[in-house]
mmCIF file of C-alpha atoms and ligand atoms in Angstrom:
data_model
loop_
_atom_site.group_PDB
_atom_site.id
_atom_site.type_symbol
_atom_site.label_atom_id
_atom_site.label_comp_id
_atom_site.label_asym_id
_atom_site.label_seq_id
_atom_site.Cartn_x
_atom_site.Cartn_y
_atom_site.Cartn_z
ATOM 1 C CA MET A 1243 -11.603 18.956 -8.165
ATOM 2 C CA VAL A 1244 -10.986 20.083 -11.750
ATOM 3 C CA GLU A 1245 -9.712 17.355 -13.982
ATOM 4 C CA ALA A 1246 -7.719 18.117 -17.054
ATOM 5 C CA ALA A 1247 -8.326 16.278 -20.300
ATOM 6 C CA VAL A 1248 -5.795 13.497 -20.210
ATOM 7 C CA ASP A 1249 -5.127 10.269 -21.958
ATOM 8 C CA ARG A 1250 -6.626 7.571 -19.774
ATOM 9 C CA ARG A 1251 -5.687 4.549 -21.777
ATOM 10 C CA LEU A 1252 -4.858 1.536 -19.676
ATOM 11 C CA VAL A 1253 -1.151 1.022 -19.249
ATOM 12 C CA GLN A 1254 -1.564 -2.665 -19.995
ATOM 13 C CA GLU A 1255 -3.031 -1.741 -23.413
ATOM 14 C CA LEU A 1256 -0.213 0.683 -24.142
ATOM 15 C CA ALA A 1257 2.327 -1.982 -23.234
ATOM 16 C CA ARG A 1258 0.561 -4.581 -25.361
ATOM 17 C CA THR A 1259 0.281 -2.466 -28.477
ATOM 18 C CA GLY A 1260 3.855 -1.215 -28.198
ATOM 19 C CA GLY A 1261 4.892 1.839 -30.184
ATOM 20 C CA GLU A 1262 6.361 4.993 -28.801
ATOM 21 C CA LEU A 1263 6.130 5.630 -25.056
ATOM 22 C CA PRO A 1264 3.593 8.461 -24.515
ATOM 23 C CA ALA A 1265 5.205 11.589 -23.080
ATOM 24 C CA GLN A 1266 2.925 11.547 -20.019
ATOM 25 C CA PHE A 1267 4.885 8.563 -18.643
ATOM 26 C CA VAL A 1268 8.365 9.966 -19.172
ATOM 27 C CA GLN A 1269 9.861 11.155 -15.893
ATOM 28 C CA LYS A 1270 11.869 14.341 -15.674
ATOM 29 C CA GLU A 1271 15.593 13.677 -15.635
ATOM 30 C CA GLU A 1272 15.871 14.311 -11.858
ATOM 31 C CA ASN A 1273 13.132 11.810 -10.982
ATOM 32 C CA ARG A 1274 14.438 8.892 -13.004
ATOM 33 C CA PRO A 1275 15.593 5.785 -11.180
ATOM 34 C CA ILE A 1276 19.320 5.550 -11.748
ATOM 35 C CA GLY A 1277 21.766 2.689 -11.434
ATOM 36 C CA SER A 1278 21.241 -0.389 -9.352
ATOM 37 C CA SER A 1279 20.149 -0.200 -5.724
ATOM 38 C CA PRO A 1280 21.604 -2.153 -2.809
ATOM 39 C CA ARG A 1281 19.275 -4.705 -1.222
ATOM 40 C CA ALA A 1282 17.438 -3.825 1.962
ATOM 41 C CA SER A 1283 18.845 -6.953 3.561
ATOM 42 C CA GLY A 1284 18.466 -5.619 7.108
ATOM 43 C CA VAL A 1285 14.655 -5.757 7.066
ATOM 44 C CA PRO A 1286 13.875 -8.346 9.764
ATOM 45 C CA ILE A 1287 11.722 -11.448 9.250
ATOM 46 C CA VAL A 1288 9.353 -11.777 12.197
ATOM 47 C CA ASP A 1289 7.220 -14.783 13.102
ATOM 48 C CA ILE A 1290 3.814 -13.587 14.314
ATOM 49 C CA ARG A 1291 3.379 -16.522 16.680
ATOM 50 C CA ARG A 1292 6.682 -15.838 18.383
ATOM 51 C CA LEU A 1293 5.871 -12.142 18.839
ATOM 52 C CA PHE A 1294 3.961 -12.909 22.011
ATOM 53 C CA GLU A 1295 6.348 -15.521 23.305
ATOM 54 C CA SER A 1296 9.660 -13.843 22.858
ATOM 55 C CA ASP A 1297 10.744 -10.324 23.751
ATOM 56 C CA GLU A 1298 13.541 -10.722 21.280
ATOM 57 C CA GLU A 1299 11.086 -11.189 18.393
ATOM 58 C CA ALA A 1300 9.063 -8.139 19.498
ATOM 59 C CA LEU A 1301 12.225 -6.048 19.637
ATOM 60 C CA ARG A 1302 13.142 -7.126 16.125
ATOM 61 C CA LEU A 1303 9.737 -5.911 14.984
ATOM 62 C CA LYS A 1304 10.333 -2.592 16.731
ATOM 63 C CA SER A 1305 13.791 -2.180 15.294
ATOM 64 C CA GLY A 1306 12.543 -2.967 11.767
ATOM 65 C CA LEU A 1307 9.814 -0.362 12.101
ATOM 66 C CA GLN A 1308 12.182 2.248 13.543
ATOM 67 C CA THR A 1309 14.958 1.715 11.049
ATOM 68 C CA TRP A 1310 13.134 0.861 7.847
ATOM 69 C CA GLY A 1311 9.439 1.272 8.618
ATOM 70 C CA LEU A 1312 9.290 -2.290 7.276
ATOM 71 C CA CYS A 1313 9.191 -5.835 8.514
ATOM 72 C CA GLN A 1314 8.618 -9.219 6.815
ATOM 73 C CA LEU A 1315 5.863 -11.167 8.600
ATOM 74 C CA VAL A 1316 5.497 -14.911 8.527
ATOM 75 C CA SER A 1317 2.602 -16.757 10.104
ATOM 76 C CA ASP A 1318 1.018 -20.200 10.321
ATOM 77 C CA GLU A 1319 -2.074 -18.598 8.828
ATOM 78 C CA LEU A 1320 -0.278 -17.962 5.579
ATOM 79 C CA SER A 1321 0.771 -21.085 3.755
ATOM 80 C CA ILE A 1322 2.824 -20.538 0.646
ATOM 81 C CA ASN A 1323 0.124 -22.399 -1.323
ATOM 82 C CA PHE A 1324 -2.542 -19.978 -0.208
ATOM 83 C CA LEU A 1325 -0.403 -16.940 -0.979
ATOM 84 C CA ASP A 1326 0.407 -18.365 -4.409
ATOM 85 C CA GLU A 1327 -3.294 -18.852 -5.055
ATOM 86 C CA VAL A 1328 -3.907 -15.180 -4.318
ATOM 87 C CA ARG A 1329 -1.007 -14.232 -6.595
ATOM 88 C CA SER A 1330 -2.408 -16.448 -9.294
ATOM 89 C CA VAL A 1331 -5.995 -15.173 -9.141
ATOM 90 C CA ALA A 1332 -4.683 -11.603 -9.330
ATOM 91 C CA LYS A 1333 -2.736 -12.457 -12.449
ATOM 92 C CA LYS A 1334 -5.742 -14.198 -14.027
ATOM 93 C CA PHE A 1335 -7.834 -11.097 -13.442
ATOM 94 C CA PHE A 1336 -5.337 -8.810 -15.165
ATOM 95 C CA TYR A 1337 -5.061 -11.303 -18.049
ATOM 96 C CA LEU A 1338 -8.793 -11.041 -18.803
ATOM 97 C CA PRO A 1339 -9.809 -9.095 -21.915
ATOM 98 C CA LYS A 1340 -10.058 -5.360 -21.364
ATOM 99 C CA GLU A 1341 -13.857 -5.355 -21.859
ATOM 100 C CA GLU A 1342 -14.281 -7.931 -19.104
ATOM 101 C CA LYS A 1343 -12.162 -5.964 -16.628
ATOM 102 C CA LEU A 1344 -13.909 -2.710 -17.488
ATOM 103 C CA LYS A 1345 -17.142 -4.155 -16.100
ATOM 104 C CA TYR A 1346 -15.506 -3.213 -12.798
ATOM 105 C CA GLY A 1347 -14.166 0.110 -14.089
ATOM 106 C CA ASN A 1348 -13.444 3.097 -11.846
ATOM 107 C CA LEU A 1349 -15.010 5.803 -14.011
ATOM 108 C CA THR A 1350 -18.589 7.018 -13.671
ATOM 109 C CA ASP A 1351 -20.795 7.407 -16.757
ATOM 110 C CA ASN A 1352 -19.678 11.055 -16.763
ATOM 111 C CA GLY A 1353 -16.051 10.029 -16.845
ATOM 112 C CA GLU A 1354 -15.282 11.005 -13.251
ATOM 113 C CA PHE A 1355 -12.994 8.926 -11.081
ATOM 114 C CA LYS A 1356 -14.520 6.740 -8.399
ATOM 115 C CA LEU A 1357 -12.456 5.655 -5.443
ATOM 116 C CA GLU A 1358 -13.088 1.967 -6.082
ATOM 117 C CA GLY A 1359 -12.756 -0.131 -9.194
ATOM 118 C CA TYR A 1360 -10.371 -1.027 -11.992
ATOM 119 C CA GLY A 1361 -8.398 1.442 -14.064
ATOM 120 C CA ASN A 1362 -5.901 4.272 -13.724
ATOM 121 C CA ASP A 1363 -5.162 6.265 -10.617
ATOM 122 C CA ILE A 1364 -6.727 9.693 -10.403
ATOM 123 C CA VAL A 1365 -5.044 12.270 -12.618
ATOM 124 C CA VAL A 1366 -5.365 15.809 -11.274
ATOM 125 C CA THR A 1367 -3.217 17.908 -13.561
ATOM 126 C CA LYS A 1368 -2.500 17.785 -17.249
ATOM 127 C CA ASP A 1369 1.259 17.823 -16.788
ATOM 128 C CA GLN A 1370 1.233 15.088 -14.143
ATOM 129 C CA VAL A 1371 3.663 12.304 -15.001
ATOM 130 C CA ARG A 1372 1.689 9.075 -14.795
ATOM 131 C CA ASP A 1373 2.736 5.878 -13.057
ATOM 132 C CA TRP A 1374 3.276 2.778 -15.168
ATOM 133 C CA ASN A 1375 0.522 0.643 -13.662
ATOM 134 C CA ASP A 1376 -3.179 -0.244 -13.682
ATOM 135 C CA ARG A 1377 -4.983 -1.225 -10.534
ATOM 136 C CA LEU A 1378 -8.099 -2.631 -8.961
ATOM 137 C CA TYR A 1379 -8.944 -0.885 -5.689
ATOM 138 C CA LEU A 1380 -11.712 -2.209 -3.424
ATOM 139 C CA LEU A 1381 -13.040 -1.610 0.047
ATOM 140 C CA VAL A 1382 -12.988 -4.881 2.005
ATOM 141 C CA GLU A 1383 -13.962 -3.683 5.497
ATOM 142 C CA PRO A 1384 -16.330 -2.966 7.054
ATOM 143 C CA GLU A 1385 -17.853 -5.964 5.353
ATOM 144 C CA CYS A 1386 -21.303 -4.342 5.170
ATOM 145 C CA ALA A 1387 -19.876 -1.503 3.049
ATOM 146 C CA ARG A 1388 -18.411 -3.688 0.290
ATOM 147 C CA SER A 1389 -19.434 -2.751 -3.260
ATOM 148 C CA LEU A 1390 -19.748 -6.337 -4.420
ATOM 149 C CA GLU A 1391 -20.712 -5.249 -7.928
ATOM 150 C CA LEU A 1392 -17.096 -4.135 -8.292
ATOM 151 C CA TRP A 1393 -15.686 -7.414 -6.975
ATOM 152 C CA PRO A 1394 -14.771 -9.506 -10.029
ATOM 153 C CA ASP A 1395 -16.707 -12.761 -10.394
ATOM 154 C CA ASN A 1396 -14.256 -13.777 -13.050
ATOM 155 C CA PRO A 1397 -12.062 -15.681 -12.227
ATOM 156 C CA SER A 1398 -14.808 -17.493 -10.337
ATOM 157 C CA SER A 1399 -12.704 -17.983 -7.205
ATOM 158 C CA PHE A 1400 -11.786 -14.289 -6.954
ATOM 159 C CA ARG A 1401 -14.387 -13.148 -4.430
ATOM 160 C CA ASN A 1402 -13.998 -16.075 -2.070
ATOM 161 C CA LEU A 1403 -10.244 -15.871 -2.137
ATOM 162 C CA LEU A 1404 -10.265 -12.148 -1.492
ATOM 163 C CA HIS A 1405 -12.630 -12.674 1.410
ATOM 164 C CA GLU A 1406 -10.390 -15.374 2.836
ATOM 165 C CA PHE A 1407 -7.238 -13.339 2.275
ATOM 166 C CA SER A 1408 -8.699 -10.288 3.985
ATOM 167 C CA THR A 1409 -9.903 -12.392 6.927
ATOM 168 C CA LYS A 1410 -6.405 -13.764 7.423
ATOM 169 C CA THR A 1411 -4.676 -10.438 6.983
ATOM 170 C CA ARG A 1412 -7.083 -8.825 9.465
ATOM 171 C CA LYS A 1413 -5.995 -11.318 12.120
ATOM 172 C CA ILE A 1414 -2.378 -10.605 11.341
ATOM 173 C CA ALA A 1415 -2.958 -6.854 11.423
ATOM 174 C CA ASP A 1416 -4.604 -7.108 14.846
ATOM 175 C CA ASN A 1417 -1.812 -9.212 16.284
ATOM 176 C CA VAL A 1418 0.862 -6.920 14.958
ATOM 177 C CA LEU A 1419 -0.916 -3.810 16.211
ATOM 178 C CA LYS A 1420 -1.055 -5.374 19.680
ATOM 179 C CA ALA A 1421 2.618 -6.259 19.529
ATOM 180 C CA ILE A 1422 3.503 -2.726 18.431
ATOM 181 C CA ALA A 1423 1.465 -1.232 21.290
ATOM 182 C CA ARG A 1424 3.314 -3.512 23.656
ATOM 183 C CA VAL A 1425 6.811 -2.572 22.511
ATOM 184 C CA LEU A 1426 5.864 1.105 22.751
ATOM 185 C CA GLU A 1427 4.671 0.434 26.316
ATOM 186 C CA LEU A 1428 1.093 1.424 25.505
ATOM 187 C CA GLU A 1429 -2.004 -0.524 26.451
ATOM 188 C CA GLU A 1430 -2.244 -3.606 24.287
ATOM 189 C CA ASN A 1431 -5.496 -2.463 22.644
ATOM 190 C CA TYR A 1432 -4.325 1.083 22.052
ATOM 191 C CA PHE A 1433 -4.222 0.705 18.251
ATOM 192 C CA THR A 1434 -6.729 -2.110 17.713
ATOM 193 C CA ASP A 1435 -9.420 -0.030 19.435
ATOM 194 C CA GLN A 1436 -9.020 2.547 16.683
ATOM 195 C CA ILE A 1437 -8.259 0.325 13.730
ATOM 196 C CA GLY A 1438 -11.044 -2.217 14.138
ATOM 197 C CA GLU A 1439 -13.336 -3.985 11.706
ATOM 198 C CA ASP A 1440 -15.583 -0.916 11.623
ATOM 199 C CA SER A 1441 -12.730 1.100 10.099
ATOM 200 C CA ALA A 1442 -12.050 1.057 6.407
ATOM 201 C CA ALA A 1443 -9.664 -1.496 4.973
ATOM 202 C CA PHE A 1444 -8.897 -1.440 1.260
ATOM 203 C CA VAL A 1445 -7.175 -3.842 -1.093
ATOM 204 C CA ARG A 1446 -5.173 -2.729 -4.081
ATOM 205 C CA PHE A 1447 -4.208 -5.137 -6.851
ATOM 206 C CA THR A 1448 -1.577 -3.449 -8.974
ATOM 207 C CA TYR A 1449 -0.368 -4.611 -12.368
ATOM 208 C CA TYR A 1450 2.913 -3.172 -13.617
ATOM 209 C CA PRO A 1451 3.328 -4.194 -17.266
ATOM 210 C CA ALA A 1452 6.787 -4.978 -18.594
ATOM 211 C CA SER A 1453 8.237 -1.601 -19.341
ATOM 212 C CA PRO A 1454 9.908 -0.518 -22.557
ATOM 213 C CA ARG A 1455 11.936 2.176 -20.705
ATOM 214 C CA SER A 1456 12.624 1.198 -17.102
ATOM 215 C CA ASP A 1457 15.237 3.977 -17.004
ATOM 216 C CA ALA A 1458 12.627 6.656 -17.683
ATOM 217 C CA VAL A 1459 9.331 5.468 -16.188
ATOM 218 C CA ILE A 1460 8.251 4.805 -12.602
ATOM 219 C CA GLY A 1461 5.892 1.987 -11.604
ATOM 220 C CA MET A 1462 4.637 3.928 -8.600
ATOM 221 C CA LYS A 1463 6.024 7.323 -7.688
ATOM 222 C CA PRO A 1464 7.747 7.933 -4.335
ATOM 223 C CA HIS A 1465 5.152 8.150 -1.567
ATOM 224 C CA THR A 1466 4.371 7.171 1.979
ATOM 225 C CA ASP A 1467 1.157 5.296 2.724
ATOM 226 C CA GLY A 1468 -1.628 7.299 4.351
ATOM 227 C CA SER A 1469 -2.833 4.187 6.136
ATOM 228 C CA ALA A 1470 -2.041 3.143 9.684
ATOM 229 C CA MET A 1471 -0.405 0.068 8.287
ATOM 230 C CA THR A 1472 -0.096 -1.719 4.984
ATOM 231 C CA LEU A 1473 0.416 -5.438 4.355
ATOM 232 C CA LEU A 1474 1.885 -6.323 0.982
ATOM 233 C CA LEU A 1475 1.925 -9.579 -0.919
ATOM 234 C CA LEU A 1476 4.822 -9.009 -3.284
ATOM 235 C CA ASP A 1477 5.460 -10.615 -6.653
ATOM 236 C CA LYS A 1478 7.440 -13.794 -6.170
ATOM 237 C CA ASP A 1479 9.508 -13.539 -9.319
ATOM 238 C CA VAL A 1480 10.030 -9.880 -10.067
ATOM 239 C CA ASP A 1481 11.418 -7.234 -7.702
ATOM 240 C CA GLY A 1482 10.498 -3.579 -8.000
ATOM 241 C CA LEU A 1483 9.684 -2.137 -4.588
ATOM 242 C CA GLN A 1484 12.313 0.239 -3.223
ATOM 243 C CA VAL A 1485 12.499 2.043 0.096
ATOM 244 C CA LEU A 1486 14.337 5.269 0.920
ATOM 245 C CA LYS A 1487 16.648 5.192 3.918
ATOM 246 C CA ASP A 1488 19.190 7.894 4.763
ATOM 247 C CA GLY A 1489 18.806 9.366 1.297
ATOM 248 C CA GLU A 1490 19.465 6.120 -0.550
ATOM 249 C CA TRP A 1491 17.031 3.809 -2.390
ATOM 250 C CA TYR A 1492 17.176 0.133 -1.340
ATOM 251 C CA ALA A 1493 15.543 -2.734 -3.212
ATOM 252 C CA VAL A 1494 13.181 -4.717 -0.988
ATOM 253 C CA PRO A 1495 13.584 -8.434 -1.685
ATOM 254 C CA THR A 1496 10.473 -10.641 -1.727
ATOM 255 C CA VAL A 1497 10.213 -13.304 0.941
ATOM 256 C CA PRO A 1498 7.783 -15.645 -0.892
ATOM 257 C CA HIS A 1499 5.887 -16.927 2.171
ATOM 258 C CA ALA A 1500 5.800 -13.575 3.996
ATOM 259 C CA LEU A 1501 3.722 -10.421 3.936
ATOM 260 C CA LEU A 1502 5.662 -7.206 4.021
ATOM 261 C CA LEU A 1503 4.486 -4.825 6.719
ATOM 262 C CA ASN A 1504 4.910 -1.208 5.671
ATOM 263 C CA LEU A 1505 4.028 1.295 8.341
ATOM 264 C CA GLY A 1506 1.787 4.200 7.284
ATOM 265 C CA ASP A 1507 1.568 7.878 8.218
ATOM 266 C CA GLN A 1508 -1.168 7.330 10.824
ATOM 267 C CA MET A 1509 1.145 5.150 12.928
ATOM 268 C CA GLU A 1510 4.012 7.587 12.529
ATOM 269 C CA ILE A 1511 1.712 10.277 13.926
ATOM 270 C CA MET A 1512 0.321 8.133 16.772
ATOM 271 C CA SER A 1513 3.801 6.940 17.748
ATOM 272 C CA ASN A 1514 5.014 10.557 17.767
ATOM 273 C CA GLY A 1515 7.588 9.735 15.123
ATOM 274 C CA ILE A 1516 9.213 6.840 17.027
ATOM 275 C CA LEU A 1517 8.131 4.541 14.205
ATOM 276 C CA LYS A 1518 8.659 5.556 10.587
ATOM 277 C CA SER A 1519 6.280 5.653 7.655
ATOM 278 C CA PRO A 1520 8.887 5.004 4.970
ATOM 279 C CA MET A 1521 9.081 6.701 1.591
ATOM 280 C CA HIS A 1522 8.891 4.003 -1.069
ATOM 281 C CA ARG A 1523 8.448 3.636 -4.819
ATOM 282 C CA VAL A 1524 8.210 0.958 -7.473
ATOM 283 C CA VAL A 1525 10.609 0.769 -10.392
ATOM 284 C CA THR A 1526 9.744 -1.082 -13.556
ATOM 285 C CA ASN A 1527 11.337 -3.946 -15.275
ATOM 286 C CA SER A 1528 11.501 -5.818 -18.548
ATOM 287 C CA GLN A 1529 9.119 -8.294 -16.862
ATOM 288 C CA GLU A 1530 5.584 -7.619 -15.636
ATOM 289 C CA ARG A 1531 4.962 -7.485 -11.898
ATOM 290 C CA ILE A 1532 1.876 -7.784 -9.670
ATOM 291 C CA SER A 1533 1.333 -6.892 -6.020
ATOM 292 C CA VAL A 1534 -1.684 -7.338 -3.732
ATOM 293 C CA VAL A 1535 -1.773 -4.800 -0.938
ATOM 294 C CA MET A 1536 -4.039 -4.343 2.101
ATOM 295 C CA PHE A 1537 -4.387 -0.905 3.707
ATOM 296 C CA TYR A 1538 -5.640 -0.542 7.285
ATOM 297 C CA SER A 1539 -6.774 2.819 8.525
ATOM 298 C CA VAL A 1540 -8.264 4.437 11.605
ATOM 299 C CA ASN A 1541 -12.000 5.115 11.224
ATOM 300 C CA ASP A 1542 -12.664 8.117 8.967
ATOM 301 C CA GLU A 1543 -14.584 10.076 11.572
ATOM 302 C CA LYS A 1544 -11.892 9.791 14.230
ATOM 303 C CA TYR A 1545 -9.072 12.101 15.152
ATOM 304 C CA ILE A 1546 -5.561 10.849 15.777
ATOM 305 C CA GLU A 1547 -2.642 12.435 17.566
ATOM 306 C CA PRO A 1548 0.580 11.306 19.237
ATOM 307 C CA ALA A 1549 -0.118 8.990 22.199
ATOM 308 C CA ASN A 1550 0.204 10.961 25.447
ATOM 309 C CA ASN A 1551 2.670 8.470 26.875
ATOM 310 C CA LEU A 1552 5.002 9.017 23.937
ATOM 311 C CA VAL A 1553 5.263 12.770 24.391
ATOM 312 C CA ASP A 1554 7.628 14.215 26.982
ATOM 313 C CA GLU A 1555 10.334 16.829 27.353
ATOM 314 C CA GLU A 1556 12.902 14.730 25.593
ATOM 315 C CA ARG A 1557 10.518 13.841 22.822
ATOM 316 C CA PRO A 1558 8.289 16.834 22.207
ATOM 317 C CA ARG A 1559 5.099 16.449 20.293
ATOM 318 C CA LEU A 1560 5.815 16.279 16.552
ATOM 319 C CA TYR A 1561 2.286 16.137 15.119
ATOM 320 C CA LYS A 1562 -1.016 17.929 15.529
ATOM 321 C CA LYS A 1563 -4.375 16.301 16.074
ATOM 322 C CA VAL A 1564 -5.847 15.425 12.675
ATOM 323 C CA LEU A 1565 -9.204 14.171 11.439
ATOM 324 C CA ILE A 1566 -8.621 11.028 9.402
ATOM 325 C CA LYS A 1567 -11.117 12.014 6.721
ATOM 326 C CA SER A 1568 -9.397 15.341 6.071
ATOM 327 C CA TYR A 1569 -6.018 13.692 6.214
ATOM 328 C CA LEU A 1570 -6.934 11.153 3.551
ATOM 329 C CA ASN A 1571 -8.407 13.860 1.305
ATOM 330 C CA GLU A 1572 -5.164 15.767 1.636
ATOM 331 C CA LEU A 1573 -3.268 12.617 0.830
ATOM 332 C CA PHE A 1574 -5.097 11.739 -2.393
ATOM 333 C CA GLU A 1575 -4.610 15.282 -3.715
ATOM 334 C CA ASN A 1576 -0.963 15.268 -2.764
ATOM 335 C CA PHE A 1577 -0.104 11.791 -3.962
ATOM 336 C CA ALA A 1578 -0.968 12.786 -7.512
ATOM 337 C CA LYS A 1579 1.355 15.789 -7.180
ATOM 338 C CA GLY A 1580 4.098 13.759 -5.540
ATOM 339 C CA LYS A 1581 3.953 15.540 -2.152
ATOM 340 C CA ARG A 1582 3.823 14.115 1.385
ATOM 341 C CA ALA A 1583 0.603 14.662 3.330
ATOM 342 C CA ILE A 1584 2.260 14.146 6.724
ATOM 343 C CA ASP A 1585 4.046 17.481 6.390
ATOM 344 C CA PHE A 1586 0.679 19.168 6.910
ATOM 345 C CA ALA A 1587 0.271 17.403 10.257
ATOM 346 C CA LYS A 1588 3.607 18.641 11.667
ATOM 347 C CA VAL A 1589 3.423 20.924 14.723
HETATM 348 O O1 LIG B 2886 3.615 -2.756 -5.626
HETATM 349 C C1 LIG B 2886 4.290 -2.572 -4.620
HETATM 350 O O2 LIG B 2886 5.228 -3.314 -4.299
HETATM 351 C C2 LIG B 2886 4.045 -1.380 -3.721
HETATM 352 C C3 LIG B 2886 2.714 -0.741 -3.871
HETATM 353 C C4 LIG B 2886 2.520 0.430 -2.969
HETATM 354 O O3 LIG B 2886 3.433 1.010 -2.443
HETATM 355 C C5 LIG B 2886 1.148 0.896 -2.692
HETATM 356 O O4 LIG B 2886 0.193 0.360 -3.297
HETATM 357 O O5 LIG B 2886 0.993 1.826 -1.875
HETATM 358 FE FE1 LIG B 2887 2.711 2.356 -0.879
#
């Protein structure tokens, strides 16, 4: 991949020092977020425990994932205190001095982007409009593949909390994947067999600084997730996530004690399009915002395709068989350019 010479200053630094907004963040007129968006108030809140006791709860999950590609998940595992601790440790990390955070930086000594670490997202073209955020991206599973040297040991509780958070979210992911298989009338382990602990799971901590021009910049450009599923811990105080439904952007409200489930492309493919991987974006605000997001994916070396039982005459096959590794490569290239990778998997 050829990388153009671009300004890679951290967005947090740009926001802190003020001054004129660099041109590389200014969105073209047609991509700017305009006006206020209605709230996505129809996104269901689902209790994980009840998913296996009540058909009604499972159907609400299904309807959320068909209509919005989203669902708010609450669980005994997730006390509000614990979730607030994770929110707080994320904030403490981003509040550290730049030099401290750059110990975990995502550039090699030659200035090339690494997948993991702290910094900007990959920039592939010189005229790419950049997102108004910095992030820390880490592999959390399989546990033996963690690059612990990139896991912050400041704040001192960071590593333990991240380990605990990812253990809890893994349980939730497994339960939800079983419930989804069930409502699609597939074998209960259909998805968990593919998206197990030996597959890659990543966490992304994203810091969106307060923005001087929320009319002209985007926190995260419109995209779908290339994962199978994504679990998001949203900022409790500041909204910003929006989802596209029937051509209109809706603001997704935070439910403080819930994780937001956002379905990814891999599940759209495996469900033969019955479930949606929603297009979403983040708009900025006059207040800073932080999210902590877990991405679950099918193992890199595996192929996925629509489940046989979900393909018939009425619902012809929508997607080809794809190798996850190639799919994710496609996705990273296309995300930077603002294109959808799933279009390449269409029959
Ligand atoms: O920050 C958010 O609310 C959304 C982040 C997101 O969509 C992502 O990391 O893929
Ligand atoms: Fe996303």
